Amino acid sequence: MIAILDYGFGNVKSVWNALDALGEDPYLAAEGKELDQATHLIIPGVGSYDVAMAELQARDLFEPVACYVRSGRPLLGICLGMQLLGDYGEEGKGARGLGLIPGQILSFPDSSGLDVPHAGWNTARLRSGHPVFSGLPEHSDFYFVHSYRFVCAEPEHVWGTTDYGEDFCSVVGSQNVLGVQFHPEKSQKKGLRLLENFCEWDGKC
Amino acid sequence: MLKKRIIPVQLLIGNRLVKTVEFGDYRDVGNPVSSSKVYSDQDADELVFLNINREERDCDELVRLIQRVSEVCFMPLAVGGGISSFESAATLIRQGADKVVLNSAAYRNKELITQIGERFGRQAVMISIDARWSAESGDYKLFSDCGRTLEEVGLEEHIGNVVEAGAGEILITSIDQEGSMRGYDVRLIKRAVECTNIPVIAHGGAGNFEHMKEAFLTSGANAVACASLFNFGDNNPIRAKAFLTNYGLDFKTS
């Protein structure tokens, strides 16, 4: 059973539709105890970092998510859901993250002169060897919408990079936890392939 | 870096897909859910839906449509036509739309642009602008209400206003060229591109891939939108991209 974390901050329906189209049987998990039966967990997210973290806390989801991750079952964070995996996000008033992958979530530098949000189709260069990338080309195009990016503390956790004025980390991963900055549920065939691979992943890497 | 985009536009009356010429004289061209699925398979980069029903400007029909389309198309979806409240916009986004398209409301209620942008991000607000050349005044005139109401504001001033209010993208349509398949109004699009940094989508008049090339290379558009070109005949986004990549334009690969 694939759980989609429902904390009031996601395009939950788009993720649900994509999983449904893949023949999966997803369910929405709004409370910590609903993660017990999950074989896989997806944290979607569209919105502001500090408000989203406050919401996770208000719903007592911090510890259940940490407990889920300790069990070795696979977790996929999408967009804001990926950023929440880090230690700290500076968006809004700033907030501590879930601390599952070391790193900070910072805005794009003003000096880049590029439009923010970074919104549209762009290429992720994927590092080879991750089971969730199976069947995807090294250069794969996905749909992005975000104003902040994950600055990884450890290079080994960078599984994909994307060029937007500078190379930024568009995929992070550590053991059974994976995060993608782009929206696989909005990225047509390659996005669906990534989600399908995730649903088949045993969390080992 | 970001890719250029090819965007099929689907005009709706009720739950049917139609195609107009110069904003009138429409033909029924099919079912929008089926055509969306086909466009998705043909590697379109995004889909735009515009309700042009002049009698019924109710968003419920659009909500039902976006629910059905988002079950079969896993790509960015923009939807508009008659959106005048934050609640309608929020409902459409929660039901699967990634962007809402505002036209008439952008002249009358700039606060709405700001509200949607602040809640969902500015990329979620696409402003549609319909323009017609006026030989008398020697300039473009803007029209709201599906081309029926003349607006007093000039092109550059209006774009400046909506960008300041928080718009993320401009869809610029030439009423003169719309449905003609004679080519985009390159001069109009170039003027829109030159007065803003946000992405501009060229619309109205595409009759062949050469026209698309011109809109990208001569007017500097980030994306081209079209309806007739894909509605009638066997052209599709895959073929358009195969042609356009020869001119150094970079698109997503499927």
Short mmCIF file of C-alpha atoms in Angstrom, two decimals:
data_model
loop_
_atom_site.label_atom_id
_atom_site.label_comp_id
_atom_site.label_asym_id
_atom_site.label_seq_id
_atom_site.Cartn_x
_atom_site.Cartn_y
_atom_site.Cartn_z
CA MET A 1 0.00 0.00 0.00
CA ILE A 2 1.39 3.35 -1.10
CA ALA A 3 0.66 6.12 1.41
CA ILE A 4 0.51 9.76 0.33
CA LEU A 5 1.09 12.04 3.30
CA ASP A 6 -1.85 14.43 3.47
CA TYR A 7 -0.89 17.41 5.63
CA GLY A 8 -2.83 20.05 3.75
CA PHE A 9 0.12 21.04 1.59
CA GLY A 10 0.21 19.18 -1.59
CA ASN A 11 -1.15 18.59 -4.99
CA VAL A 12 -2.31 15.37 -3.41
CA LYS A 13 -4.82 14.72 -6.15
CA SER A 14 -2.28 14.86 -8.99
CA VAL A 15 -0.01 12.40 -7.18
CA TRP A 16 -2.97 10.15 -6.43
CA ASN A 17 -4.09 10.24 -10.09
CA ALA A 18 -0.63 9.28 -11.34
CA LEU A 19 -0.37 6.32 -8.94
CA ASP A 20 -3.89 5.25 -9.84
CA ALA A 21 -3.00 5.31 -13.54
CA LEU A 22 -0.03 3.05 -12.77
CA GLY A 23 -2.41 0.49 -11.30
CA GLU A 24 -1.37 1.17 -7.72
CA ASP A 25 -3.85 1.49 -4.88
CA PRO A 26 -2.74 4.64 -3.03
CA TYR A 27 -4.31 6.00 0.12
CA LEU A 28 -4.08 9.34 1.91
CA ALA A 29 -2.46 9.27 5.33
CA ALA A 30 -3.37 12.25 7.50
CA GLU A 31 -2.40 10.74 10.85
CA GLY A 32 0.78 9.11 12.09
CA LYS A 33 -0.80 5.74 12.87
CA GLU A 34 -1.93 5.46 9.25
CA LEU A 35 1.71 4.97 8.24
CA ASP A 36 1.84 1.56 9.95
CA GLN A 37 0.29 -0.25 7.00
CA ALA A 38 2.31 1.63 4.35
CA THR A 39 4.84 -0.25 2.24
CA HIS A 40 5.87 3.04 0.55
CA LEU A 41 5.44 6.67 1.57
CA ILE A 42 5.25 9.75 -0.63
CA ILE A 43 5.49 13.26 0.81
CA PRO A 44 4.16 15.67 -1.82
CA GLY A 45 4.19 19.40 -1.27
CA VAL A 46 3.50 22.76 -2.78
CA GLY A 47 3.74 25.78 -0.53
CA SER A 48 5.98 27.54 1.95
CA TYR A 49 8.60 25.63 3.98
CA ASP A 50 8.01 27.16 7.41
CA VAL A 51 4.22 26.83 7.18
CA ALA A 52 4.47 23.23 5.96
CA MET A 53 6.80 22.25 8.82
CA ALA A 54 4.49 23.92 11.33
CA GLU A 55 1.63 21.91 9.87
CA LEU A 56 3.56 18.62 10.13
CA GLN A 57 4.25 19.44 13.76
CA ALA A 58 0.67 20.45 14.50
CA ARG A 59 -0.48 17.11 13.13
CA ASP A 60 2.14 15.18 15.15
CA LEU A 61 3.65 13.69 12.00
CA PHE A 62 7.33 14.29 12.84
CA GLU A 63 7.94 11.18 14.89
CA PRO A 64 5.76 8.81 12.81
CA VAL A 65 7.68 9.80 9.65
CA ALA A 66 11.04 9.35 11.44
CA CYS A 67 9.85 5.99 12.77
CA TYR A 68 8.72 4.97 9.26
CA VAL A 69 12.18 5.83 7.86
CA ARG A 70 13.97 3.87 10.62
CA SER A 71 11.98 0.80 9.60
CA GLY A 72 13.82 0.82 6.23
CA ARG A 73 10.71 1.27 4.10
CA PRO A 74 11.10 3.58 1.06
CA LEU A 75 10.22 7.28 1.22
CA LEU A 76 9.90 9.67 -1.73
CA GLY A 77 9.71 13.44 -1.19
CA ILE A 78 8.42 15.51 -4.09
CA CYS A 79 9.24 19.22 -4.54
CA LEU A 80 8.56 20.84 -1.13
CA GLY A 81 8.35 17.26 0.19
CA MET A 82 11.96 16.78 -0.97
CA GLN A 83 13.08 20.01 0.69
CA LEU A 84 11.48 19.01 4.01
CA LEU A 85 13.94 16.08 4.13
CA GLY A 86 16.77 18.53 4.86
CA ASP A 87 17.93 20.14 8.13
CA TYR A 88 16.76 23.68 7.64
CA GLY A 89 14.79 25.81 5.16
CA GLU A 90 15.16 29.59 5.02
CA GLU A 91 11.83 30.23 3.26
CA GLY A 92 9.38 32.48 5.11
CA LYS A 93 10.41 32.76 8.74
CA GLY A 94 12.80 29.84 8.37
CA ALA A 95 12.23 26.44 9.95
CA ARG A 96 13.96 23.25 10.98
CA GLY A 97 13.33 20.35 8.57
CA LEU A 98 12.89 16.61 9.11
CA GLY A 99 16.68 16.18 9.17
CA LEU A 100 16.70 12.96 7.16
CA ILE A 101 19.32 14.13 4.64
CA PRO A 102 21.95 16.69 5.73
CA GLY A 103 21.59 20.00 3.93
CA GLN A 104 19.93 23.39 3.83
CA ILE A 105 17.22 24.73 1.58
CA LEU A 106 18.23 28.16 0.28
CA SER A 107 16.94 30.58 -2.35
CA PHE A 108 18.63 30.90 -5.74
CA PRO A 109 21.30 33.64 -5.53
CA ASP A 110 20.03 37.07 -6.65
CA SER A 111 23.15 37.51 -8.72
CA SER A 112 22.01 34.80 -11.15
CA GLY A 113 19.53 37.26 -12.72
CA LEU A 114 17.21 34.35 -13.48
CA ASP A 115 13.48 34.31 -13.02
CA VAL A 116 12.24 32.78 -9.80
CA PRO A 117 10.35 30.53 -9.50
CA HIS A 118 12.25 28.17 -11.74
CA ALA A 119 9.14 26.91 -13.53
CA GLY A 120 9.08 24.72 -16.60
CA TRP A 121 10.73 21.72 -18.23
CA ASN A 122 14.39 21.19 -17.49
CA THR A 123 16.91 18.37 -17.57
CA ALA A 124 18.04 16.31 -14.57
CA ARG A 125 21.39 14.60 -15.00
CA LEU A 126 20.96 11.42 -13.02
CA ARG A 127 23.80 9.57 -11.32
CA SER A 128 23.74 5.95 -12.37
CA GLY A 129 22.98 3.11 -10.04
CA HIS A 130 19.85 4.13 -8.16
CA PRO A 131 17.05 1.53 -8.51
CA VAL A 132 14.44 4.32 -8.84
CA PHE A 133 16.22 5.58 -12.01
CA SER A 134 15.93 2.22 -13.74
CA GLY A 135 15.14 2.65 -17.44
CA LEU A 136 15.58 6.43 -17.34
CA PRO A 137 18.24 8.07 -19.52
CA GLU A 138 21.13 9.83 -17.77
CA HIS A 139 19.68 13.12 -19.08
CA SER A 140 15.97 13.12 -18.35
CA ASP A 141 13.56 16.04 -18.67
CA PHE A 142 11.10 16.80 -15.88
CA TYR A 143 8.70 19.56 -14.88
CA PHE A 144 9.96 21.92 -12.15
CA VAL A 145 8.26 24.64 -10.07
CA HIS A 146 10.29 26.01 -7.15
CA SER A 147 12.04 29.10 -5.76
CA TYR A 148 14.42 27.42 -3.29
CA ARG A 149 16.88 24.60 -3.80
CA PHE A 150 18.46 21.86 -1.68
CA VAL A 151 22.13 22.52 -0.88
CA CYS A 152 23.45 19.12 0.13
CA ALA A 153 26.05 18.86 2.90
CA GLU A 154 27.43 15.57 1.58
CA PRO A 155 28.19 15.12 -2.15
CA GLU A 156 27.36 11.42 -1.85
CA HIS A 157 23.70 12.34 -1.27
CA VAL A 158 23.45 14.18 -4.60
CA TRP A 159 21.79 11.82 -7.06
CA GLY A 160 20.85 14.34 -9.74
CA THR A 161 21.71 17.88 -10.81
CA THR A 162 20.01 20.48 -13.00
CA ASP A 163 21.32 23.63 -14.65
CA TYR A 164 19.49 26.84 -13.87
CA GLY A 165 22.16 29.50 -14.01
CA GLU A 166 24.19 27.17 -11.80
CA ASP A 167 24.06 23.44 -11.23
CA PHE A 168 21.78 22.74 -8.33
CA CYS A 169 20.87 19.47 -6.67
CA SER A 170 17.59 18.21 -8.13
CA VAL A 171 17.65 14.70 -6.63
CA VAL A 172 18.81 13.79 -3.12
CA GLY A 173 19.03 10.30 -1.69
CA SER A 174 20.29 8.48 1.34
CA GLN A 175 19.57 4.79 1.87
CA ASN A 176 15.77 4.32 1.78
CA VAL A 177 15.03 8.06 1.44
CA LEU A 178 14.83 9.80 -1.93
CA GLY A 179 13.77 13.32 -2.81
CA VAL A 180 13.12 14.89 -6.21
CA GLN A 181 12.82 18.64 -6.73
CA PHE A 182 10.72 18.18 -9.87
CA HIS A 183 7.17 16.88 -10.18
CA PRO A 184 7.18 13.30 -11.54
CA GLU A 185 3.36 13.30 -11.43
CA LYS A 186 3.45 16.16 -13.98
CA SER A 187 6.34 14.88 -16.10
CA GLN A 188 4.54 12.51 -18.44
CA LYS A 189 6.24 9.22 -19.34
CA LYS A 190 9.54 9.74 -17.52
CA GLY A 191 7.78 10.96 -14.41
CA LEU A 192 5.44 7.98 -14.39
CA ARG A 193 8.38 5.66 -14.94
CA LEU A 194 10.13 7.13 -11.90
CA LEU A 195 7.00 6.72 -9.77
CA GLU A 196 6.54 3.17 -10.99
CA ASN A 197 10.16 2.37 -10.11
CA PHE A 198 9.63 3.88 -6.66
CA CYS A 199 6.56 1.72 -6.09
CA GLU A 200 8.66 -1.34 -6.89
CA TRP A 201 11.68 -0.26 -4.83
CA ASP A 202 12.54 -2.22 -1.69
CA GLY A 203 14.37 0.76 -0.16
CA LYS A 204 17.83 -0.71 -0.66
CA CYS A 205 20.44 1.24 -2.53
CA MET B 1 18.20 25.52 -18.84
CA LEU B 2 14.46 25.78 -19.35
CA LYS B 3 13.05 24.31 -22.52
CA LYS B 4 10.95 26.02 -25.15
CA ARG B 5 7.36 24.79 -25.19
CA ILE B 6 4.64 23.85 -27.65
CA ILE B 7 1.19 24.25 -26.19
CA PRO B 8 -2.06 23.10 -27.81
CA VAL B 9 -4.91 25.45 -26.86
CA GLN B 10 -8.35 23.94 -26.49
CA LEU B 11 -11.37 26.23 -26.69
CA LEU B 12 -14.50 25.01 -24.96
CA ILE B 13 -18.18 25.64 -25.20
CA GLY B 14 -20.05 23.47 -22.74
CA ASN B 15 -18.17 20.19 -22.65
CA ARG B 16 -17.22 20.30 -26.33
CA LEU B 17 -14.05 21.39 -27.99
CA VAL B 18 -14.51 24.07 -30.66
CA LYS B 19 -12.37 26.10 -33.01
CA THR B 20 -13.08 29.71 -33.87
CA VAL B 21 -11.97 32.16 -36.56
CA GLU B 22 -11.32 35.71 -35.32
CA PHE B 23 -13.18 34.83 -32.10
CA GLY B 24 -16.39 33.86 -33.92
CA ASP B 25 -17.75 31.34 -36.40
CA TYR B 26 -16.92 28.24 -34.37
CA ARG B 27 -16.79 24.58 -35.39
CA ASP B 28 -17.16 21.59 -33.11
CA VAL B 29 -13.91 19.63 -33.21
CA GLY B 30 -14.38 16.97 -30.59
CA ASN B 31 -14.15 15.81 -27.02
CA PRO B 32 -11.53 17.64 -24.94
CA VAL B 33 -10.65 14.69 -22.70
CA SER B 34 -9.87 12.42 -25.68
CA SER B 35 -7.93 15.12 -27.50
CA SER B 36 -5.92 15.93 -24.36
CA LYS B 37 -4.88 12.32 -24.06
CA VAL B 38 -3.75 12.37 -27.70
CA TYR B 39 -1.79 15.61 -27.20
CA SER B 40 -0.12 14.12 -24.15
CA ASP B 41 0.92 11.06 -26.17
CA GLN B 42 2.16 13.39 -28.93
CA ASP B 43 4.58 15.04 -26.52
CA ALA B 44 2.84 18.39 -26.00
CA ASP B 45 4.58 20.32 -23.20
CA GLU B 46 1.53 21.78 -21.53
CA LEU B 47 -2.19 22.13 -22.24
CA VAL B 48 -4.32 25.28 -22.10
CA PHE B 49 -8.11 25.13 -21.81
CA LEU B 50 -10.23 28.24 -22.34
CA ASN B 51 -13.95 28.37 -21.79
CA ILE B 52 -15.30 30.74 -24.45
CA ASN B 53 -18.98 30.15 -23.79
CA ARG B 54 -20.44 33.64 -23.80
CA GLU B 55 -23.74 32.67 -22.17
CA GLU B 56 -22.52 30.40 -19.42
CA ARG B 57 -19.41 31.56 -17.54
CA ASP B 58 -19.71 29.09 -14.74
CA CYS B 59 -16.53 27.44 -13.47
CA ASP B 60 -18.25 24.16 -12.54
CA GLU B 61 -17.93 22.90 -16.09
CA LEU B 62 -14.20 23.67 -16.02
CA VAL B 63 -13.79 21.91 -12.68
CA ARG B 64 -15.41 18.76 -14.07
CA LEU B 65 -13.21 18.94 -17.15
CA ILE B 66 -9.98 19.41 -15.21
CA GLN B 67 -10.89 16.50 -12.92
CA ARG B 68 -11.26 14.21 -15.92
CA VAL B 69 -8.24 15.50 -17.83
CA SER B 70 -5.95 15.24 -14.79
CA GLU B 71 -6.81 11.56 -14.54
CA VAL B 72 -5.32 10.85 -17.96
CA CYS B 73 -2.77 13.63 -18.57
CA PHE B 74 0.27 13.87 -16.31
CA MET B 75 1.57 17.24 -17.42
CA PRO B 76 1.07 20.92 -16.64
CA LEU B 77 -2.53 22.03 -17.21
CA ALA B 78 -3.70 25.64 -17.45
CA VAL B 79 -7.36 26.52 -17.40
CA GLY B 80 -9.44 29.67 -17.65
CA GLY B 81 -12.37 31.52 -19.10
CA GLY B 82 -14.70 33.31 -16.71
CA ILE B 83 -12.60 32.98 -13.54
CA SER B 84 -13.39 36.00 -11.39
CA SER B 85 -12.91 34.83 -7.81
CA PHE B 86 -10.12 33.40 -5.69
CA GLU B 87 -12.40 30.50 -4.69
CA SER B 88 -12.90 29.41 -8.33
CA ALA B 89 -9.16 29.59 -8.98
CA ALA B 90 -8.33 27.65 -5.81
CA THR B 91 -10.90 24.95 -6.63
CA LEU B 92 -9.49 24.49 -10.12
CA ILE B 93 -5.95 24.21 -8.77
CA ARG B 94 -6.97 21.74 -6.05
CA GLN B 95 -8.75 19.63 -8.66
CA GLY B 96 -5.65 19.25 -10.82
CA ALA B 97 -4.96 22.52 -12.64
CA ASP B 98 -1.40 23.83 -12.32
CA LYS B 99 -2.20 27.30 -13.59
CA VAL B 100 -5.28 29.44 -13.95
CA VAL B 101 -5.74 31.80 -16.89
CA LEU B 102 -7.19 35.24 -16.21
CA ASN B 103 -8.26 37.67 -18.91
CA SER B 104 -11.19 40.00 -18.13
CA ALA B 105 -10.50 39.83 -14.38
CA ALA B 106 -6.95 41.06 -14.99
CA TYR B 107 -8.34 44.45 -16.08
CA ARG B 108 -10.87 44.79 -13.29
CA ASN B 109 -9.43 43.06 -10.26
CA LYS B 110 -5.63 43.04 -10.07
CA GLU B 111 -5.89 42.01 -6.43
CA LEU B 112 -7.05 38.60 -7.67
CA ILE B 113 -3.72 38.12 -9.50
CA THR B 114 -1.88 38.96 -6.29
CA GLN B 115 -4.01 36.66 -4.15
CA ILE B 116 -3.59 33.63 -6.40
CA GLY B 117 0.12 34.31 -6.86
CA GLU B 118 0.76 34.60 -3.14
CA ARG B 119 -1.11 31.42 -2.32
CA PHE B 120 -0.02 29.17 -5.21
CA GLY B 121 3.10 30.89 -6.59
CA ARG B 122 3.24 33.35 -9.45
CA GLN B 123 3.80 30.61 -12.03
CA ALA B 124 0.19 29.59 -11.31
CA VAL B 125 -1.17 32.83 -12.80
CA MET B 126 -1.24 33.07 -16.59
CA ILE B 127 -2.65 36.32 -17.97
CA SER B 128 -4.36 36.05 -21.33
CA ILE B 129 -4.37 39.22 -23.42
CA ASP B 130 -6.43 39.57 -26.61
CA ALA B 131 -5.27 42.31 -28.98
CA ARG B 132 -6.43 43.65 -32.31
CA TRP B 133 -4.57 46.09 -34.56
CA SER B 134 -6.34 49.40 -35.00
CA ALA B 135 -5.34 51.12 -38.24
CA GLU B 136 -7.16 54.21 -37.08
CA SER B 137 -5.08 54.68 -33.96
CA GLY B 138 -1.96 53.06 -35.38
CA ASP B 139 -1.67 50.83 -32.32
CA TYR B 140 -3.02 47.64 -30.80
CA LYS B 141 -6.26 47.74 -28.84
CA LEU B 142 -6.96 45.27 -26.05
CA PHE B 143 -10.28 43.49 -25.62
CA SER B 144 -11.81 41.56 -22.74
CA ASP B 145 -14.95 39.36 -22.53
CA CYS B 146 -13.91 37.05 -25.41
CA GLY B 147 -13.08 39.99 -27.66
CA ARG B 148 -16.29 41.94 -27.03
CA THR B 149 -15.28 44.75 -24.69
CA LEU B 150 -12.71 47.36 -25.67
CA GLU B 151 -10.31 48.17 -22.83
CA GLU B 152 -8.77 51.61 -22.60
CA VAL B 153 -5.38 50.53 -21.30
CA GLY B 154 -2.44 50.16 -23.72
CA LEU B 155 -0.53 46.90 -24.28
CA GLU B 156 2.69 47.76 -22.45
CA GLU B 157 0.88 49.47 -19.59
CA HIS B 158 -1.42 46.48 -19.06
CA ILE B 159 1.48 44.03 -19.09
CA GLY B 160 3.33 46.24 -16.62
CA ASN B 161 0.28 46.29 -14.36
CA VAL B 162 -0.29 42.54 -14.32
CA VAL B 163 3.39 41.75 -13.81
CA GLU B 164 3.51 44.15 -10.90
CA ALA B 165 0.42 42.49 -9.45
CA GLY B 166 2.20 39.11 -9.57
CA ALA B 167 1.47 37.45 -12.93
CA GLY B 168 3.76 34.59 -13.88
CA GLU B 169 3.22 34.33 -17.59
CA ILE B 170 1.53 36.09 -20.54
CA LEU B 171 -0.54 34.36 -23.22
CA ILE B 172 -0.83 36.92 -26.01
CA THR B 173 -3.42 36.35 -28.72
CA SER B 174 -3.88 38.26 -31.94
CA ILE B 175 -7.61 38.48 -32.66
CA ASP B 176 -6.83 39.42 -36.27
CA GLN B 177 -4.79 36.29 -36.88
CA GLU B 178 -6.76 33.87 -34.67
CA GLY B 179 -8.03 30.91 -36.67
CA SER B 180 -6.60 32.32 -39.91
CA MET B 181 -3.56 30.03 -40.06
CA ARG B 182 -1.71 32.91 -41.75
CA GLY B 183 0.99 33.13 -39.09
CA TYR B 184 1.44 34.75 -35.68
CA ASP B 185 1.37 38.53 -35.33
CA VAL B 186 5.11 38.65 -34.78
CA ARG B 187 5.14 42.41 -34.21
CA LEU B 188 2.55 42.12 -31.42
CA ILE B 189 4.36 39.26 -29.71
CA LYS B 190 7.71 41.01 -29.96
CA ARG B 191 6.27 44.04 -28.22
CA ALA B 192 4.96 41.87 -25.40
CA VAL B 193 8.31 40.06 -25.06
CA GLU B 194 10.27 43.31 -25.00
CA CYS B 195 8.33 44.90 -22.16
CA THR B 196 8.60 42.08 -19.61
CA ASN B 197 10.91 39.41 -18.19
CA ILE B 198 8.18 36.86 -17.54
CA PRO B 199 7.57 34.14 -20.17
CA VAL B 200 5.40 35.06 -23.16
CA ILE B 201 3.35 32.51 -25.05
CA ALA B 202 2.54 33.42 -28.68
CA HIS B 203 -0.98 32.56 -29.80
CA GLY B 204 -3.20 33.14 -32.80
CA GLY B 205 -2.54 32.33 -36.42
CA ALA B 206 -0.14 29.38 -36.54
CA GLY B 207 -0.67 27.58 -39.83
CA ASN B 208 2.63 25.76 -40.20
CA PHE B 209 5.89 25.05 -38.37
CA GLU B 210 7.62 27.93 -40.15
CA HIS B 211 5.25 30.28 -38.30
CA MET B 212 6.31 28.73 -34.99
CA LYS B 213 9.96 29.16 -35.87
CA GLU B 214 9.32 32.84 -36.62
CA ALA B 215 7.53 33.35 -33.27
CA PHE B 216 10.48 31.85 -31.39
CA LEU B 217 13.37 33.34 -33.35
CA THR B 218 12.01 36.71 -34.49
CA SER B 219 9.72 37.66 -31.63
CA GLY B 220 11.54 35.90 -28.79
CA ALA B 221 8.55 33.98 -27.38
CA ASN B 222 9.23 31.27 -24.77
CA ALA B 223 6.40 29.13 -26.02
CA VAL B 224 4.04 28.85 -28.95
CA ALA B 225 0.38 27.96 -28.61
CA CYS B 226 -1.90 26.86 -31.38
CA ALA B 227 -5.23 25.18 -32.04
CA SER B 228 -6.16 24.97 -35.73
CA LEU B 229 -2.75 23.66 -36.73
CA PHE B 230 -3.24 20.56 -34.58
CA ASN B 231 -7.05 20.37 -34.84
CA PHE B 232 -7.13 20.15 -38.61
CA GLY B 233 -4.72 17.94 -40.52
CA ASP B 234 -2.11 15.54 -39.31
CA ASN B 235 0.31 17.93 -37.66
CA ASN B 236 1.25 17.31 -34.05
CA PRO B 237 3.75 18.48 -31.42
CA ILE B 238 6.21 15.65 -32.19
CA ARG B 239 6.51 16.79 -35.80
CA ALA B 240 6.68 20.45 -34.79
CA LYS B 241 9.61 19.71 -32.46
CA ALA B 242 11.40 17.61 -35.08
CA PHE B 243 11.27 20.64 -37.38
CA LEU B 244 12.11 23.30 -34.78
CA THR B 245 15.10 21.55 -33.20
CA ASN B 246 16.90 22.10 -36.53
CA TYR B 247 16.98 25.80 -35.66
CA GLY B 248 18.72 25.47 -32.32
CA LEU B 249 15.51 25.45 -30.25
CA ASP B 250 15.65 23.14 -27.26
CA PHE B 251 12.57 21.13 -26.23
CA LYS B 252 12.03 18.44 -23.67
CA THR B 253 12.48 14.94 -24.97
CA SER B 254 9.87 12.34 -24.10
#
